[in-house]
Coordinates of C-alpha atoms and ligand atoms in Angstrom, one line a residue:
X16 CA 15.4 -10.9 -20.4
X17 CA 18.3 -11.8 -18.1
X18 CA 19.5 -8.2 -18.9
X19 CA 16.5 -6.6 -17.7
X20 CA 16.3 -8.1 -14.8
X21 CA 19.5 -7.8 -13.5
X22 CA 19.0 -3.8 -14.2
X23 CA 15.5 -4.2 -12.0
X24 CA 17.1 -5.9 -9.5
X25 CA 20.0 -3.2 -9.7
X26 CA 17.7 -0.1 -9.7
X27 CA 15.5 -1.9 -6.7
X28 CA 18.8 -1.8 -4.2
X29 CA 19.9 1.9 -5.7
X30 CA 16.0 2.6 -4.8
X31 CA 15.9 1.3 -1.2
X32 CA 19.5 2.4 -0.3
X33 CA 18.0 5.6 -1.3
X34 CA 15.2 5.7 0.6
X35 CA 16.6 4.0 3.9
X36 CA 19.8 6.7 3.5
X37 CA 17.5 9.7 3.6
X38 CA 15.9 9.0 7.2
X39 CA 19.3 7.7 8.5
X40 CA 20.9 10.9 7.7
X41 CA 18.5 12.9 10.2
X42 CA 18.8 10.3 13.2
X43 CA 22.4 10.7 12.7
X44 CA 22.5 13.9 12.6
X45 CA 20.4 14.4 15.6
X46 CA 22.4 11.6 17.4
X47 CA 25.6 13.7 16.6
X48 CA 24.1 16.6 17.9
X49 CA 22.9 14.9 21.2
X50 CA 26.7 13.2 21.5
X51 CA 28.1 16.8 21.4
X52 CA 25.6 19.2 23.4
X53 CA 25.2 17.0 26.5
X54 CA 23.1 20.9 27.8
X55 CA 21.0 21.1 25.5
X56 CA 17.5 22.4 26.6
X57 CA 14.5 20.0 26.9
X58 CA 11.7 21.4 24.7
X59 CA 14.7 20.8 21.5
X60 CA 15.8 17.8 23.0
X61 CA 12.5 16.1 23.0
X62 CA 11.9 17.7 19.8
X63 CA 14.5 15.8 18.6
X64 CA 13.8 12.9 19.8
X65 CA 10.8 13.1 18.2
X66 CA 11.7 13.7 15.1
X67 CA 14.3 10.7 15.4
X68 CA 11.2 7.9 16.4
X69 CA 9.5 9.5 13.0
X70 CA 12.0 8.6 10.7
X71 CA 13.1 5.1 12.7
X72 CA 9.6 4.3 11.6
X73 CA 9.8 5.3 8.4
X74 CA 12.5 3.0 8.4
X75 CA 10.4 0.3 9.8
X76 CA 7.8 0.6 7.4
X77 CA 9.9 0.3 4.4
X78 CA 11.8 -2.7 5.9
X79 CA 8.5 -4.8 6.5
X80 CA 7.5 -3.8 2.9
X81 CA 10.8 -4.9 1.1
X82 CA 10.4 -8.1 3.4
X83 CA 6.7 -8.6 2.3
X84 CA 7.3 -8.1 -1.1
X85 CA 10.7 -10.6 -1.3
X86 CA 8.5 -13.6 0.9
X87 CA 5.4 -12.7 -2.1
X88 CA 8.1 -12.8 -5.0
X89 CA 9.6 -15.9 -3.2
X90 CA 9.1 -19.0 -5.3
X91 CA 8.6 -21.4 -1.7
X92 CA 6.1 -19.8 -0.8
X93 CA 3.1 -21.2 -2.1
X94 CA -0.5 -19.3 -1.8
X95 CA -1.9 -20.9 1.3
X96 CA -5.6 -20.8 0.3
X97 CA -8.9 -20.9 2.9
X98 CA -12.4 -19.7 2.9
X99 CA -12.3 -16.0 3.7
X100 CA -15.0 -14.3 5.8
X101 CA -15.0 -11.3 3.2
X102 CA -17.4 -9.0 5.2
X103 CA -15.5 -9.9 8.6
X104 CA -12.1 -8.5 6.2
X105 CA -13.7 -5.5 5.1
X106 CA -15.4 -4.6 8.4
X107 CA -11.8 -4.7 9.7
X108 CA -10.0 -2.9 6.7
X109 CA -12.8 0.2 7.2
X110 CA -11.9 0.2 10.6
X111 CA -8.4 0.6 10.0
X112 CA -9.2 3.4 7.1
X113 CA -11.8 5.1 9.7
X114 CA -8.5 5.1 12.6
X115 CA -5.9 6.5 9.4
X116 CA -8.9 9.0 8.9
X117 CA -9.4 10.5 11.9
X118 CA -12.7 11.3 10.7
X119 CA -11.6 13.3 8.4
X120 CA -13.6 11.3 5.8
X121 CA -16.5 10.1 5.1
X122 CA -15.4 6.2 4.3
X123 CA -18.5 3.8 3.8
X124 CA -18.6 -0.2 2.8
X125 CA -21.2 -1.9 0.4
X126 CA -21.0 -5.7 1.0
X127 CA -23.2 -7.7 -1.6
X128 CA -21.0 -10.4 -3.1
X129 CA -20.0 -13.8 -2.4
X130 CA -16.9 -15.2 -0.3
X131 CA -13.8 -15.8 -1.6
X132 CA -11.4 -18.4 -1.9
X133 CA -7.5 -17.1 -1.1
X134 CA -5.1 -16.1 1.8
X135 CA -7.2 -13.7 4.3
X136 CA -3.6 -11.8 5.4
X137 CA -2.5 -11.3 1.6
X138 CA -5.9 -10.0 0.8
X139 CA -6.1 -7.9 3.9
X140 CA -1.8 -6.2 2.5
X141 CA -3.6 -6.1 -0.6
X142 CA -7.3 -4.5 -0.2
X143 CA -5.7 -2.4 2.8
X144 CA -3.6 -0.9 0.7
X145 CA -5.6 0.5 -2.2
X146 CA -8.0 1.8 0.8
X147 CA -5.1 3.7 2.5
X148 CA -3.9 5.4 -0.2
X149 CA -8.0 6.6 -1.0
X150 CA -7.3 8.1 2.5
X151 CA -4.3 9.4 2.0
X152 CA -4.7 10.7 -1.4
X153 CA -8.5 12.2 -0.6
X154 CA -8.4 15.7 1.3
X155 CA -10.0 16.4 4.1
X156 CA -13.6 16.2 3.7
X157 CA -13.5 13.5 0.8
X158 CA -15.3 9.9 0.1
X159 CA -13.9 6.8 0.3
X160 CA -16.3 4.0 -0.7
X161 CA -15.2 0.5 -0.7
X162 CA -17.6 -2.3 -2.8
X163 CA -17.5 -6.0 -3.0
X164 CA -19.5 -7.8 -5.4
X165 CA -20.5 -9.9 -8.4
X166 CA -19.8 -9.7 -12.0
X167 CA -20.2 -11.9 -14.8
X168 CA -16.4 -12.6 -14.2
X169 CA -16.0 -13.1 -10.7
X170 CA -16.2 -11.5 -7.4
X171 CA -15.2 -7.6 -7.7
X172 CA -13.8 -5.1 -5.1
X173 CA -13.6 -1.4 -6.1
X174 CA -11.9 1.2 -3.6
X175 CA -12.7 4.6 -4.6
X176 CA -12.0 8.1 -3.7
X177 CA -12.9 11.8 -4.8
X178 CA -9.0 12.6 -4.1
X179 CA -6.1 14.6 -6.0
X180 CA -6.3 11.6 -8.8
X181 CA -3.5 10.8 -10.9
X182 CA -2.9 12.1 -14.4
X183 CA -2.9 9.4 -17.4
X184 CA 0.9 9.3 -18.2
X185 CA 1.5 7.7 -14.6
X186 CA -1.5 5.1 -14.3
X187 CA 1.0 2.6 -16.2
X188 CA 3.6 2.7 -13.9
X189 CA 2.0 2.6 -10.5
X190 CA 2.8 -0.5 -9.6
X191 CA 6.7 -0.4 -10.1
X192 CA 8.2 -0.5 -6.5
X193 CA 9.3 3.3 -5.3
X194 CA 7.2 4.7 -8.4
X195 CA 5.0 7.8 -6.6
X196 CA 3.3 11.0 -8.6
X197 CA 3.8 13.4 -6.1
X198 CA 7.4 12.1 -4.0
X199 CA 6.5 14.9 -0.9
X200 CA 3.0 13.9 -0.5
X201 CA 3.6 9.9 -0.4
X202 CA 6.3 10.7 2.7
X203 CA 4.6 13.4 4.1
X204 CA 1.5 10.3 4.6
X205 CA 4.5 7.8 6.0
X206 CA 4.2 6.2 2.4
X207 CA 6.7 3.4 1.3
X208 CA 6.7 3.6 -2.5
X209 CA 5.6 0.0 -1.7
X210 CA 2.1 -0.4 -1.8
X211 CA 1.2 -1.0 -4.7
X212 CA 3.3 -3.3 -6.0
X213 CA 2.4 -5.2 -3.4
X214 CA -0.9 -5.1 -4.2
X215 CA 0.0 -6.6 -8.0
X216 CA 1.7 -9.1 -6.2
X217 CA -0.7 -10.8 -3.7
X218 CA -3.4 -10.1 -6.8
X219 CA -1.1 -11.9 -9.3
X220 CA -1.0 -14.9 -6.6
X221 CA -4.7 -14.8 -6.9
X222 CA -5.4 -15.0 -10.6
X223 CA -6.9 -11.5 -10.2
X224 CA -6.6 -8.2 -12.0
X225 CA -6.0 -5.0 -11.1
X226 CA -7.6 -2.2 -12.8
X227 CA -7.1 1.9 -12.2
X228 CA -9.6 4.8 -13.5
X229 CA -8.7 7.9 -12.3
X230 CA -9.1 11.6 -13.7
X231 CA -6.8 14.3 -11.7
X232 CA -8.3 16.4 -9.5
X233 CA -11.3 14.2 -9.3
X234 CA -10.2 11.1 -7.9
X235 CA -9.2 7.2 -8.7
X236 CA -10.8 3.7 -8.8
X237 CA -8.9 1.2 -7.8
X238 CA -10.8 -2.7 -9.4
X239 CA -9.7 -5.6 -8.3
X240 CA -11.7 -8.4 -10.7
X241 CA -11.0 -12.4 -9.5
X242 CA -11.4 -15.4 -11.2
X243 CA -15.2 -17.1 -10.8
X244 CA -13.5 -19.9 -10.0
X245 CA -12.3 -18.2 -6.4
X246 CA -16.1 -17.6 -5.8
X247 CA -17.1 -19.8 -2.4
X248 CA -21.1 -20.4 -3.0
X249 CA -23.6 -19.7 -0.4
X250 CA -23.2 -22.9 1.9
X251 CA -26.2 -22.3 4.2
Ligands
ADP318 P1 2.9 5.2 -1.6 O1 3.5 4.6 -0.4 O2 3.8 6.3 -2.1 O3 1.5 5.6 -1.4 P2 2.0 3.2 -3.5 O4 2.8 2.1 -4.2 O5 0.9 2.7 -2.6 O6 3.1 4.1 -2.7 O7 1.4 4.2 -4.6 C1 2.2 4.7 -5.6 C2 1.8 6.1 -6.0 O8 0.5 6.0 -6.7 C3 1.6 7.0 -4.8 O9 2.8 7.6 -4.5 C4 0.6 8.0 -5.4 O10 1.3 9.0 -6.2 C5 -0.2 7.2 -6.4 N1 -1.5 6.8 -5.8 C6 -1.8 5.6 -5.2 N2 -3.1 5.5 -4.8 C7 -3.6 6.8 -5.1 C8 -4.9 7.3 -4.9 N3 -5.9 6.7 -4.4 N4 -5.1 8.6 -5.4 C9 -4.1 9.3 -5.9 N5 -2.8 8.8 -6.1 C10 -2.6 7.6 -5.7

């Protein structure tokens, strides 16, 4: 066991000096081209320059994953647990899916389960991510449909999509960090290779499971299923 996780731990820094070296390459080779052709002409200059802020936030993003994920992993850091407004989250998670959209999709919320106990910002990482990714993985002109309710288990989200899907092989590895299907698309959408192992984090943290159907070409549910025992009954 100690083996294998000093190999994870060795793969995770080849993985993120690998990722972190690719968008550093360009800004320094823009920067070196800026340092030695002070005349250059404004339209490439402030193309440039543009193409340097892209990748600085690439870098951005994949920093304040890798530091979300080490404070999640973090033994210290108990789950801080409250009463979350669940439609007040998910109102706020479709309006973040409806901004990544564009209007490009059509995104729609069914809200007919209970509250939940847990942390509000974890959940928010968590159910924010699967949503994005329905957005980013669903073509133009897709649905993205995201459900909260009851089962006999427990209280239920589903996020799904009628996007590109994922083949079998790969549903079993989606949550390792920097695991992607399709490398060009998840940069291409300013993904981090990230998300979904954070999502199996906060969701581990919550006694919940995680469940993906997908067929390719079709598109992908993502379940999460908690506990009954994170159920907050009707109060009124
Ligand atoms: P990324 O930042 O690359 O999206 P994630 O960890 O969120 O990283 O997802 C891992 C991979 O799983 C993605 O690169 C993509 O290949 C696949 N994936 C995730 N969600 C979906 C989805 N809704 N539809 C199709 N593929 C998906």
């Amino acid at each position: 066991d100690l083996e294998r996780l000093d190999q994870m731990r060795r793969d995770f820094i080849a993985n993120a000096s690998h990722e972190l070296r690719t968008p550093l390459t360009v800004i320094n080779g823009f920067l070196e081209i800026a340092a030695n052709q002070p005349e250059l002409d404004e339209p490439t200059r402030s193309c440039h320059m543009k193409l340097m802020v892209e990748q600085g936030q690439r870098m951005q993003h994949l920093v304040e994953d890798m530091l979300v994920l080490t404070r999640l992993e973090s033994m210290d850091y108990p789950l801080r647990e409250e009463v979350i407004n669940v439609r007040e989250l998910l109102q706020n998670i479709e309006a973040e899916a409806n901004a990544l959209s564009g209007g490009r999709h059509q995104i729609s919320l069914v809200i007919e389960g209970p509250d939940l106990r847990g942390n509000t910002e974890e959940l928010r990482s968590a159910i924010g991510n699967l949503v994005s990714n329905a957005v980013r993985y669903t073509p133009d002109g897709g649905q993205v449909e995201i459900r909260w309710f009851e089962t006999q288990q427990g209280p239920c989200c589903t996020v799904s999509d009628t996007g590109i899907g994922i083949s079998h092989e790969h549903l079993s590895r989606l949550t390792e960090r920097f695991y992607r299907v399709d490398k060009s698309r998840s940069r291409e959408t300013k993904g981090t290779g990230l998300g979904l192992a954070i999502v199996k984090h906060v969701l581990m943290r919550h006694d919940a499971q995680l469940q993906i159907q997908s067929e390719e070409g079709k598109g992908s549910r993502f379940t999460i299923q908690f506990p009954r025992s994170a159920m907050v009954l009707d109060q009124s």
